[in-house]
Short mmCIF file of C-alpha atoms in Angstrom, two decimals:
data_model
loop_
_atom_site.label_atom_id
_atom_site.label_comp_id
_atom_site.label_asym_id
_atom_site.label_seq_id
_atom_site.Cartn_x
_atom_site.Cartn_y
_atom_site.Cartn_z
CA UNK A 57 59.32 65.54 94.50
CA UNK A 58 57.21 63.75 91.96
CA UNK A 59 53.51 63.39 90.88
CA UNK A 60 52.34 60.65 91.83
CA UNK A 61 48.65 61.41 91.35
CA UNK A 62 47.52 64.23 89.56
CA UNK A 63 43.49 64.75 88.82
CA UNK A 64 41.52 67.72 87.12
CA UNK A 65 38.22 68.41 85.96
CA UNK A 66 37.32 69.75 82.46
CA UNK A 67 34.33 71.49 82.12
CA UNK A 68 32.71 72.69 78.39
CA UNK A 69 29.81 74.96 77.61
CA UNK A 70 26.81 72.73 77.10
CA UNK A 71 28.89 69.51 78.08
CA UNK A 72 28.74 66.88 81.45
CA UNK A 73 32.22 67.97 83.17
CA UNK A 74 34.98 65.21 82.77
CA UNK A 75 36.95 63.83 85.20
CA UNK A 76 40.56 62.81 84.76
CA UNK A 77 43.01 60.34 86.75
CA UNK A 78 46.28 60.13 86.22
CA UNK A 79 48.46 57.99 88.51
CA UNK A 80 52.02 57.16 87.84
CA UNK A 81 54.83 55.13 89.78
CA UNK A 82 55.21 51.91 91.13
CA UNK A 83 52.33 49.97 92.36
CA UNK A 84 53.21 50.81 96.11
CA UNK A 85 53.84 54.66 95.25
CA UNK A 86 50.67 53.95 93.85
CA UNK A 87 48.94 52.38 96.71
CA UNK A 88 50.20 54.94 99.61
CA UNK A 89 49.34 57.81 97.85
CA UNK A 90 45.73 57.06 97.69
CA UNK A 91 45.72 55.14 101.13
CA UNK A 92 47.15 58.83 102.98
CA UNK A 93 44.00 60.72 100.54
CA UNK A 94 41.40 58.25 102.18
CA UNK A 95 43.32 58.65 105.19
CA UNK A 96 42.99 62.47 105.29
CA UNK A 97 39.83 62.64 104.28
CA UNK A 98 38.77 60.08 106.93
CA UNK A 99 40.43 62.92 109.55
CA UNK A 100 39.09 65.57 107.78
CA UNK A 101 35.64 64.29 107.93
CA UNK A 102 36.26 63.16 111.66
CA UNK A 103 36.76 66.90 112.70
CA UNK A 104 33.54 67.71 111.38
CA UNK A 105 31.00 65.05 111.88
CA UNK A 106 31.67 64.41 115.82
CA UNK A 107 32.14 60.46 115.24
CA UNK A 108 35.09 58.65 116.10
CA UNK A 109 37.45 58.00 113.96
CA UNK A 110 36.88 54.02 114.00
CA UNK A 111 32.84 55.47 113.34
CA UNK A 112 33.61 57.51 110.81
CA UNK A 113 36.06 55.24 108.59
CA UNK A 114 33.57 52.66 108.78
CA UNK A 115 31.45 55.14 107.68
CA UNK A 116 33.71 56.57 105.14
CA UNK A 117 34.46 52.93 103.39
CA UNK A 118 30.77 51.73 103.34
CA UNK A 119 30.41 54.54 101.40
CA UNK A 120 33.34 54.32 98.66
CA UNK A 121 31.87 50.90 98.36
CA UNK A 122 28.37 52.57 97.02
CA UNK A 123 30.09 54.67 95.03
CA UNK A 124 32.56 52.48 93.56
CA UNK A 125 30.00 50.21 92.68
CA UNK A 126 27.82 53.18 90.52
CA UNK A 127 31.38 53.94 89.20
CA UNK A 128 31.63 50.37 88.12
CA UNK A 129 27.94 49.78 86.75
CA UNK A 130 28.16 53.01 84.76
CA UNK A 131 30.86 51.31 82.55
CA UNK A 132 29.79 48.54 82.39
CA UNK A 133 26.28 50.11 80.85
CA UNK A 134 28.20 51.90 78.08
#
C-alpha cells in the first residue's frame, strides 16, 4: 500500500495553525483518492443530516464551491 494523500496540521504557540497537502501518484491515483474522500464524506454526512443522498451531495458540492472559492481569493490577496 502507498500514500497517496497524506495531510497534517501544524500548530505553534502564538501562530495561525498550517495546513499541509501532500498528494503523490499519477493523476488518476490522484483523482480517485479524493473522489472516494468526497464520496465518504457525502455518506457520512447523509447518515446524519436525514437528506438523501442526491440532497445531500448537492448540498455537499454547493458548498466546496464556497469554500474553494475563499480558498482561491485568499491567494490571490497575498
Amino acid at each position: 500500500m502507498r500514500d497517496v494523500i497524506r495531510s497534517s496540521i501544524t500548530e505553534s504557540k502564538g501562530k495561525e495553525p498550517e495546513y499541509r497537502i501532500s498528494v503523490n501518484g499519477n493523476i488518476s491515483e490522484e483523482s480517485y483518492s479524493l473522489a472516494r474522500i468526497h464520496e465518504m464524506l457525502i455518506k457520512r454526512t447523509t447518515a446524519v443530516s436525514g437528506k438523501s443522498y442526491e440532497q445531500t451531495k448537492k448540498d455537499y458540492l454547493e458548498a466546496l464551491d464556497v469554500i474553494i472559492g475563499n480558498i482561491h481569493d485568499a491567494e490571490n490577496e497575498e
